[in-house]
PDB file of C-alpha atoms and ligand atoms in Angstrom:
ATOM      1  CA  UNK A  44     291.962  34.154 201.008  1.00  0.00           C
ATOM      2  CA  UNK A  45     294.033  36.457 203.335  1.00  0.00           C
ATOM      3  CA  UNK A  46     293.976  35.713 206.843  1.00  0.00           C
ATOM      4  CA  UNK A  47     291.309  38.197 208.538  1.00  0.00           C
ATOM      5  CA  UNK A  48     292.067  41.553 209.170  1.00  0.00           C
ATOM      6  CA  UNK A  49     289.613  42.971 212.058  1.00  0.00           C
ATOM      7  CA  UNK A  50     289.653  41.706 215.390  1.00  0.00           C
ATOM      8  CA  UNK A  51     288.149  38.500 216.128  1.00  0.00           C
ATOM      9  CA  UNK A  52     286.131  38.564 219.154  1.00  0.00           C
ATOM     10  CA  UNK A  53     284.066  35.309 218.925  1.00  0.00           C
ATOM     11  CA  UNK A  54     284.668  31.883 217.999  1.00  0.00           C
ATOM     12  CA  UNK A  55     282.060  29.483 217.658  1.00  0.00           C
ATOM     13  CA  UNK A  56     282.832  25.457 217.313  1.00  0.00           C
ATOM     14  CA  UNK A  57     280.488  23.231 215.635  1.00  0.00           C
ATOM     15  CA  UNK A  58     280.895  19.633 218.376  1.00  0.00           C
ATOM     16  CA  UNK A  59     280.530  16.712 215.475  1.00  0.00           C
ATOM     17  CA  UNK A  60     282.922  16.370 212.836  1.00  0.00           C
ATOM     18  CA  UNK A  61     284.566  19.487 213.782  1.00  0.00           C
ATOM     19  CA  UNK A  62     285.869  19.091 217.392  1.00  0.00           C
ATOM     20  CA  UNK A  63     284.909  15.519 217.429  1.00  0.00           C
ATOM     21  CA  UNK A  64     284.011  12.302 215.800  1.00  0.00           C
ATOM     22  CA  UNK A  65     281.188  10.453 217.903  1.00  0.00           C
ATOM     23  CA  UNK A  66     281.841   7.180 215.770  1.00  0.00           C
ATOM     24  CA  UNK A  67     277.932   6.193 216.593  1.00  0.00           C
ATOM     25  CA  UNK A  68     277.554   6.688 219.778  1.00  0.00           C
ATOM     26  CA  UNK A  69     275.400  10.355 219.408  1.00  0.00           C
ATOM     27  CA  UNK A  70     272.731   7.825 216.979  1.00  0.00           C
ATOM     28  CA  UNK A  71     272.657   4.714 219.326  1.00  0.00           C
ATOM     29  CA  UNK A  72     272.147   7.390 222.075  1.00  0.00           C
ATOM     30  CA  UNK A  73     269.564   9.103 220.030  1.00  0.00           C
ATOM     31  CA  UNK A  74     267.977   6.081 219.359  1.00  0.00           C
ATOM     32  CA  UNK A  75     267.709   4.599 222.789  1.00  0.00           C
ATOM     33  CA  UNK A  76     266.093   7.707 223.821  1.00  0.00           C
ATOM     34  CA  UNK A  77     263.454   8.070 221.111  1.00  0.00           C
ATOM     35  CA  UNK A  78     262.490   4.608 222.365  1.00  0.00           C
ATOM     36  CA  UNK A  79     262.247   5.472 225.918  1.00  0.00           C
ATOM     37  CA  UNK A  80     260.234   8.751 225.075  1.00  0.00           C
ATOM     38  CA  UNK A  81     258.394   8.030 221.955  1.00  0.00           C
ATOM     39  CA  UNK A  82     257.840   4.663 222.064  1.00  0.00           C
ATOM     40  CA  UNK A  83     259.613   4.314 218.673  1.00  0.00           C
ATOM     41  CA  UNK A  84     262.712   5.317 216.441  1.00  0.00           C
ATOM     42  CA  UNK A  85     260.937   5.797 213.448  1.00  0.00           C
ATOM     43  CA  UNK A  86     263.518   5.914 210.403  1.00  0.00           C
ATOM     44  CA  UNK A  87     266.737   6.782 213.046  1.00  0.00           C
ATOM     45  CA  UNK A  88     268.975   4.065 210.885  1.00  0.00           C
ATOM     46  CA  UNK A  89     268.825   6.021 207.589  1.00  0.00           C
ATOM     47  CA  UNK A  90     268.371   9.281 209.116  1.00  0.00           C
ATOM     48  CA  UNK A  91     271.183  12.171 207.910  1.00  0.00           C
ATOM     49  CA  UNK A  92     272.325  14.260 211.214  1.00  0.00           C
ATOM     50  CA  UNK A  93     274.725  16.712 209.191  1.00  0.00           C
ATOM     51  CA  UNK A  94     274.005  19.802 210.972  1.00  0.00           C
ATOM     52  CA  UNK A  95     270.863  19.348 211.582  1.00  0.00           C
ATOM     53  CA  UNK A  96     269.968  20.577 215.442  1.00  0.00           C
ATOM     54  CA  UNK A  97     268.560  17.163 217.602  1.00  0.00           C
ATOM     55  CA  UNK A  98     265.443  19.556 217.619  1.00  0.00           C
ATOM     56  CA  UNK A  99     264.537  19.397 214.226  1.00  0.00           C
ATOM     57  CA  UNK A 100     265.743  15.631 213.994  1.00  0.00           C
ATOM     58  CA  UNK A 101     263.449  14.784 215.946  1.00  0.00           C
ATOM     59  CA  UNK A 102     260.861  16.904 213.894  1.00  0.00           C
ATOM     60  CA  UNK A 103     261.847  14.964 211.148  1.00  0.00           C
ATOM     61  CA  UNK A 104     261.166  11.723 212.002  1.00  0.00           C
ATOM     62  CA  UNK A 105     258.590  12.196 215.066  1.00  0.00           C
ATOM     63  CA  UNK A 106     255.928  13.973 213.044  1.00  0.00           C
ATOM     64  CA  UNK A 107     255.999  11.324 210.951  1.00  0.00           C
ATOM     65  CA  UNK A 108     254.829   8.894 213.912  1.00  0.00           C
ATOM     66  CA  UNK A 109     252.115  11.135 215.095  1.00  0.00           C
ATOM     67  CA  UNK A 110     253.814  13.520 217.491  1.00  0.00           C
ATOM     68  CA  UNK A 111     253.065  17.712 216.809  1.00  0.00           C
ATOM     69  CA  UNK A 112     255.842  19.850 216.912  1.00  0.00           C
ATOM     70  CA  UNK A 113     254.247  21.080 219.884  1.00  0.00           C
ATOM     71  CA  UNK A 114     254.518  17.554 221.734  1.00  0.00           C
ATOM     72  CA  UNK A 115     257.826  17.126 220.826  1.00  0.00           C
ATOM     73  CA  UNK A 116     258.798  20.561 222.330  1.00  0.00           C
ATOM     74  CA  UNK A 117     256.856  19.513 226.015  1.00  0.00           C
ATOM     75  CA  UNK A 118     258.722  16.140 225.778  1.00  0.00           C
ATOM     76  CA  UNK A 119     262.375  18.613 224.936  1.00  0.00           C
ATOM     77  CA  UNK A 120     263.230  18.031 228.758  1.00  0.00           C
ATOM     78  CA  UNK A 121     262.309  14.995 229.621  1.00  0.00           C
ATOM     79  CA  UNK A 122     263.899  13.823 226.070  1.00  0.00           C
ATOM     80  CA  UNK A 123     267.347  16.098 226.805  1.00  0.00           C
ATOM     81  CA  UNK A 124     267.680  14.144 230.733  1.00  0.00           C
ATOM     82  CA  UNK A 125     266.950  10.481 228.858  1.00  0.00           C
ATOM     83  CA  UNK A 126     269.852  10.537 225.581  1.00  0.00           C
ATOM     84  CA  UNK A 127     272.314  11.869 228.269  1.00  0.00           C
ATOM     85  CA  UNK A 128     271.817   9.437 230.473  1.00  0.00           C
ATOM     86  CA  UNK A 129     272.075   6.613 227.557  1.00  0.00           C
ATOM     87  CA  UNK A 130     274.781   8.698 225.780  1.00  0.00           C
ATOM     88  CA  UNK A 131     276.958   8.543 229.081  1.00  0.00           C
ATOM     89  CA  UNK A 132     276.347   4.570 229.771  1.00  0.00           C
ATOM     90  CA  UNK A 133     277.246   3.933 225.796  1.00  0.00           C
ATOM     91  CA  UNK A 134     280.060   6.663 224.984  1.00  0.00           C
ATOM     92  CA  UNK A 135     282.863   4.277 226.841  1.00  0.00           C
ATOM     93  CA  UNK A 136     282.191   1.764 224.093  1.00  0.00           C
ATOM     94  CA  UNK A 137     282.725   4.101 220.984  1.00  0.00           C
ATOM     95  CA  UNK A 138     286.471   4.773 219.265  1.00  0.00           C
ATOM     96  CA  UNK A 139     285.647   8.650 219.645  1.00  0.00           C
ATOM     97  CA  UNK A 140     288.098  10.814 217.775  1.00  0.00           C
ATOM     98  CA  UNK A 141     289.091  14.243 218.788  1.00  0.00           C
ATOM     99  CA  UNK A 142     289.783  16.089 215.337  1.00  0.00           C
ATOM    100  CA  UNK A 143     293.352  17.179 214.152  1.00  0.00           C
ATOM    101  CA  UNK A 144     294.416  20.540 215.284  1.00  0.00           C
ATOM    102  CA  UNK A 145     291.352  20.879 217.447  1.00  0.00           C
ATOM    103  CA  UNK A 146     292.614  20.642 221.096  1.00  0.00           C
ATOM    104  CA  UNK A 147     295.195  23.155 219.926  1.00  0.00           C
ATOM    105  CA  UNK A 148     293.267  25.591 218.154  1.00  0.00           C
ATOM    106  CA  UNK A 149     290.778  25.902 221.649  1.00  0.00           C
ATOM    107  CA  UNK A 150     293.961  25.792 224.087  1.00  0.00           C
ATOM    108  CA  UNK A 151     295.513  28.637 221.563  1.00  0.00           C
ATOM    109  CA  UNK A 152     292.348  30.576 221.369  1.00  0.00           C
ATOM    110  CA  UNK A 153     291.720  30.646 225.272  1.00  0.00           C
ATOM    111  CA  UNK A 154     295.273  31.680 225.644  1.00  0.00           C
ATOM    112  CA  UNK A 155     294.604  34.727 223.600  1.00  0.00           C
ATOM    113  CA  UNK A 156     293.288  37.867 225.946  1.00  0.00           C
ATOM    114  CA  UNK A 157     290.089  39.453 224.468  1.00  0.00           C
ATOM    115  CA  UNK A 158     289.122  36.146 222.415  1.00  0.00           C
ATOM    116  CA  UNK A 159     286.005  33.692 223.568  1.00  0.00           C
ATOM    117  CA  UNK A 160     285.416  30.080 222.756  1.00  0.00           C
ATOM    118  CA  UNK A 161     282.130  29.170 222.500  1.00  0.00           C
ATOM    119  CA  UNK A 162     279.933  26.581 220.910  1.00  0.00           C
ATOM    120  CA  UNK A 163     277.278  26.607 218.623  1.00  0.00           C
ATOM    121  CA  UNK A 164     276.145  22.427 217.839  1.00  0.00           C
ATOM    122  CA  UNK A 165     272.760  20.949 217.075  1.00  0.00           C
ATOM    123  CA  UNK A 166     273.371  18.735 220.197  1.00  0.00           C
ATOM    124  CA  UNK A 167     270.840  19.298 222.914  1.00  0.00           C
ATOM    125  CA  UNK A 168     272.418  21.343 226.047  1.00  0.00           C
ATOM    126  CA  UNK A 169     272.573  17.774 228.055  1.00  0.00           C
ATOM    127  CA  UNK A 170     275.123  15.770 225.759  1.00  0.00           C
ATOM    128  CA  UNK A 171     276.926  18.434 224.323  1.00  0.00           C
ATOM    129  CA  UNK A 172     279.536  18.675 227.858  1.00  0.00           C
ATOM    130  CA  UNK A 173     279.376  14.820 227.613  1.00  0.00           C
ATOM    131  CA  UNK A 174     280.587  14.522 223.564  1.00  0.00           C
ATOM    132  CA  UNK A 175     283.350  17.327 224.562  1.00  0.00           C
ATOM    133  CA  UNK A 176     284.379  15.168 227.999  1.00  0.00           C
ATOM    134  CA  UNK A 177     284.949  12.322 225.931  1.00  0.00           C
ATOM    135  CA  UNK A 178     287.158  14.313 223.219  1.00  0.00           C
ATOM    136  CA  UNK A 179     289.539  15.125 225.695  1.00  0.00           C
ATOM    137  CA  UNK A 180     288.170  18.844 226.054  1.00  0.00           C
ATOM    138  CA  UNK A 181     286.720  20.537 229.425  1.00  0.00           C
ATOM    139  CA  UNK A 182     282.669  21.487 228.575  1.00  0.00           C
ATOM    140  CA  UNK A 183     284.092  24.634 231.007  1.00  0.00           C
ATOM    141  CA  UNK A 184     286.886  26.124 228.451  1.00  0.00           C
ATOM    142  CA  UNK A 185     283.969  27.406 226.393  1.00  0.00           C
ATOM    143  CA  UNK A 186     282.691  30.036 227.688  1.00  0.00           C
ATOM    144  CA  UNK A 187     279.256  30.380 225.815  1.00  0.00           C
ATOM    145  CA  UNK A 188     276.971  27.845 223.756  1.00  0.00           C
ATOM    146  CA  UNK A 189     274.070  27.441 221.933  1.00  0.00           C
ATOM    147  CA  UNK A 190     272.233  23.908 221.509  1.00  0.00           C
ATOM    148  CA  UNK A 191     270.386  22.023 219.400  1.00  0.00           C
ATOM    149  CA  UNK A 192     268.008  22.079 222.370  1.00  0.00           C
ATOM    150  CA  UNK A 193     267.245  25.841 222.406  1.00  0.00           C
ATOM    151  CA  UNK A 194     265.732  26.363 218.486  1.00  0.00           C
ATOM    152  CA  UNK A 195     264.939  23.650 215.706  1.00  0.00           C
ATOM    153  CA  UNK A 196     266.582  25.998 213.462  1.00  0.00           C
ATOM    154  CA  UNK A 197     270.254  26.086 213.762  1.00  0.00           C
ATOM    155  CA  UNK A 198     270.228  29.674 211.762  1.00  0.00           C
ATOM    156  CA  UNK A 199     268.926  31.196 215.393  1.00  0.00           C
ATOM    157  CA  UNK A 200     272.148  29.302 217.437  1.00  0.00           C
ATOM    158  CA  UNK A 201     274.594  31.706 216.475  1.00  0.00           C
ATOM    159  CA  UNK A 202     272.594  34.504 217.732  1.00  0.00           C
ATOM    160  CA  UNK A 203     272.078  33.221 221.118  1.00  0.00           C
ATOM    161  CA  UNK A 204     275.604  32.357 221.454  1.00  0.00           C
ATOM    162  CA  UNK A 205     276.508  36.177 220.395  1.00  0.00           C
ATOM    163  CA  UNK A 206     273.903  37.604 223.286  1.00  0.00           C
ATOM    164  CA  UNK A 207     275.552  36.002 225.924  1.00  0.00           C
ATOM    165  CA  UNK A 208     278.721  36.976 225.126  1.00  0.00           C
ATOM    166  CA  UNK A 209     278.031  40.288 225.235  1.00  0.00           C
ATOM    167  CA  UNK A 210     276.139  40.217 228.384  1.00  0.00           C
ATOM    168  CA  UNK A 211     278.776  37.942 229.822  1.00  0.00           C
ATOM    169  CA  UNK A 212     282.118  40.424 228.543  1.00  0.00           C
ATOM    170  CA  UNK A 213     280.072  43.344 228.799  1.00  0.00           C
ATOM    171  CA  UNK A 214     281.364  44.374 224.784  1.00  0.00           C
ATOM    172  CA  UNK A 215     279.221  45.062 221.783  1.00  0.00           C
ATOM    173  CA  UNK A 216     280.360  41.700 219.585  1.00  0.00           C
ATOM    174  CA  UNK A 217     279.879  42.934 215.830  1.00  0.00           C
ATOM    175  CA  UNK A 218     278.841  40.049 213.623  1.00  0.00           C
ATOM    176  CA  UNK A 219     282.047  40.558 211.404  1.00  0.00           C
ATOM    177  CA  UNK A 220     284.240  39.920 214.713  1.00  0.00           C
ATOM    178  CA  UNK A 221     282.352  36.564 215.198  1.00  0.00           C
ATOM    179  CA  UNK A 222     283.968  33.423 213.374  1.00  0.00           C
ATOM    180  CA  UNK A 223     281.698  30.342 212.716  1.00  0.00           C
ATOM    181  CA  UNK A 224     283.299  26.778 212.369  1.00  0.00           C
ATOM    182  CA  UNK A 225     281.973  23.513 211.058  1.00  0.00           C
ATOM    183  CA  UNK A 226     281.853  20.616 208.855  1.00  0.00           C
ATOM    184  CA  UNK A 227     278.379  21.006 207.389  1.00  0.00           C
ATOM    185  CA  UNK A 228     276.730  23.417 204.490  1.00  0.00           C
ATOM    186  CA  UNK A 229     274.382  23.854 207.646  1.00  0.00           C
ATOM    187  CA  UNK A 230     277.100  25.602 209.748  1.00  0.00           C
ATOM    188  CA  UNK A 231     277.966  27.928 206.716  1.00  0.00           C
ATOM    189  CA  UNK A 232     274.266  28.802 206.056  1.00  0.00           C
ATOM    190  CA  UNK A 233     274.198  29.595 210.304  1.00  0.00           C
ATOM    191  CA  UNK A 234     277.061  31.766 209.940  1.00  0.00           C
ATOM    192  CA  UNK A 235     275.402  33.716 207.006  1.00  0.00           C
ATOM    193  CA  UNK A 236     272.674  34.061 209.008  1.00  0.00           C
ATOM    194  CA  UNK A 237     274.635  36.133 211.963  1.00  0.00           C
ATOM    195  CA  UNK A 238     276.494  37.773 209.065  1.00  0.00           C
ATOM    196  CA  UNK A 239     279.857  35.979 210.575  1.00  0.00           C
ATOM    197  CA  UNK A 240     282.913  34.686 209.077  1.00  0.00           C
ATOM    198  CA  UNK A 241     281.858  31.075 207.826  1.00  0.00           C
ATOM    199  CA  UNK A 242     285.070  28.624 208.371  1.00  0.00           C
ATOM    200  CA  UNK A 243     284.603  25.027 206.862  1.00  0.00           C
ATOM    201  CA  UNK A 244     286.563  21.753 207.949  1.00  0.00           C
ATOM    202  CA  UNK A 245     286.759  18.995 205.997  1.00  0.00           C
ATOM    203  CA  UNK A 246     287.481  16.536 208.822  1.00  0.00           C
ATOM    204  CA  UNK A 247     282.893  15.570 209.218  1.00  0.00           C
ATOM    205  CA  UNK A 248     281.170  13.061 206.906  1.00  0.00           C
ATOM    206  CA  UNK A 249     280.287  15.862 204.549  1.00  0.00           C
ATOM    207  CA  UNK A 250     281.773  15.261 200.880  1.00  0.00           C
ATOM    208  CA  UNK A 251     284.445  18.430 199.978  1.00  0.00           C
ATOM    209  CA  UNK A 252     282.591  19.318 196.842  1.00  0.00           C
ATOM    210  CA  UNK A 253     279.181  20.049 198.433  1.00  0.00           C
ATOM    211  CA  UNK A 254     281.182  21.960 201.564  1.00  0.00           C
ATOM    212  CA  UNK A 255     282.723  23.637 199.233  1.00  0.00           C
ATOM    213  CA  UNK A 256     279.724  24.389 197.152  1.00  0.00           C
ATOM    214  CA  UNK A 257     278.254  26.002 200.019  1.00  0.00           C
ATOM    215  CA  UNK A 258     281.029  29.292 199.526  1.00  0.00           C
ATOM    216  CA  UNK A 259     282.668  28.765 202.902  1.00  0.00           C
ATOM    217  CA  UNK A 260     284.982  32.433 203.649  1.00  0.00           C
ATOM    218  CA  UNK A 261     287.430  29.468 204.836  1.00  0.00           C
ATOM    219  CA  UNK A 262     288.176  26.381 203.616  1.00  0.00           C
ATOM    220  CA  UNK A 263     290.220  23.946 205.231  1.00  0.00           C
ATOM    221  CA  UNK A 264     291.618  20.354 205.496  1.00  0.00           C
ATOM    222  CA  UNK A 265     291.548  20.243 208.943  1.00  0.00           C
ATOM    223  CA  UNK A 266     291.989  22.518 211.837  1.00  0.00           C
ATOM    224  CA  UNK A 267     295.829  22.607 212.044  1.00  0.00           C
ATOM    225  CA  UNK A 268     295.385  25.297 209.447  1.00  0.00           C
ATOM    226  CA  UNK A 269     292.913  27.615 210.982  1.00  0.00           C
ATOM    227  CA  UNK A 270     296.250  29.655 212.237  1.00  0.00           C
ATOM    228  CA  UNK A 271     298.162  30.704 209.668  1.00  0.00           C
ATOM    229  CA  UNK A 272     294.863  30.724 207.320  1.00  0.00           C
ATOM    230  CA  UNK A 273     292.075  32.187 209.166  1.00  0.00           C
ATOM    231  CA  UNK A 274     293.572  33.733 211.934  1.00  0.00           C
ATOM    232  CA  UNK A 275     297.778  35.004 212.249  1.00  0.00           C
TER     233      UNK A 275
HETATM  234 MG1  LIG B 174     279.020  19.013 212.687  1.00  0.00          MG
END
């Protein structure tokens, strides 16, 4: 597919397997705060995170112990303060990867006058800055997010991040000028939902025949090709 044509205004990073590899530490973190909170883990070891927001992971496996979606959404707070705090005492003790290409592609795209970075991840807002921090990236170089934190639905994240953009730019930011990157079917299906430019990279835990199943508008290895493929 031919690089795109309009004017990109928008560019919103998935954190996990497309910035970043956490190598364990967002589970263990997860974990240890499900215990503090919940009182258990429930089934945390077998659980699949693949863009799933932390919301609905833990409306997976805490309805399940007895929790309503409506305690789990009271507990959001005190839930988003504990996994930060055990996320930042465990993170030194992971081999966390930054992804190829991806330090470059965010320098290049905040070097670029009328383009904003911005994340869209199912992390909650709290450990979002501190998976980024630990990358090698500055929470601060993207200028908008949306978190796993804010809607159990990642299909609503994209949304969120557009509206403050606009309010913080001051343009209209058509959905077609909005570019959507991650390693999950579940990224693909959120930027479908905005009716953005879907961009899939191969470098998360998700096989490359059910990404690619999933009709990404871009499909690639890695990040080293988004310019040149996605964007001149
Ligand atoms: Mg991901």
């Amino acid at each position: 597919m031919a690089p795109i044509a309009t004017d990109v205004q928008l560019i919103l990073f998935d954190i996990d397997g497309t910035l970043m590899l956490p190598k364990g530490a967002g589970r263990a973190s997860t974990k240890l705060a499900m215990l503090e909170i919940f009182k258990t883990a429930g089934g945390i070891d077998d659980h699949h995170f693949g863009g799933k927001t932390d919301w609905q992971t833990l409306l997976d496996l805490m309805q399940v112990e007895g929790f309503s979606s409506d305690d789990i959404q009271r507990l959001m707070p005190d839930y988003e303060a504990v996994v930060a705090r055990h996320l930042s005492a465990i993170i030194p003790d992971y081999p966390i990867e930054t992804c190829p290409g991806a330090l470059d592609v965010v320098h290049e795209v905040r070097r670029r006058e009328g383009l904003i970075p911005g994340i869209v991840t199912g992390n909650v807002s709290s450990t979002a800055p501190i998976k980024l921090r630990a990358a090698g990236f500055d929470p601060d170089w993207f200028v908008v997010g949306a978190y796993g934190s804010e809607a159990a639905d990642r299909n609503h994240l994209p949304h969120l991040a557009v509206s403050r953009a606009e309010k913080l730019s001051g343009r209209r930011i058509p959905p077609e000028q909005v570019v959507v990157i991650g390693d999950t079917p579940a990224d693909i299906a959120c930027a479908r939902a905005l009716g953005g430019v879907a961009v899939a990279v191969s470098t998360g835990y998700t096989p490359r025949e059910e990404l690619a199943a999933a009709q990404p508008d871009y499909f690639l290895d890695d990040l080293t090709q988004f310019f040149g493929q996605v964007m001149l």
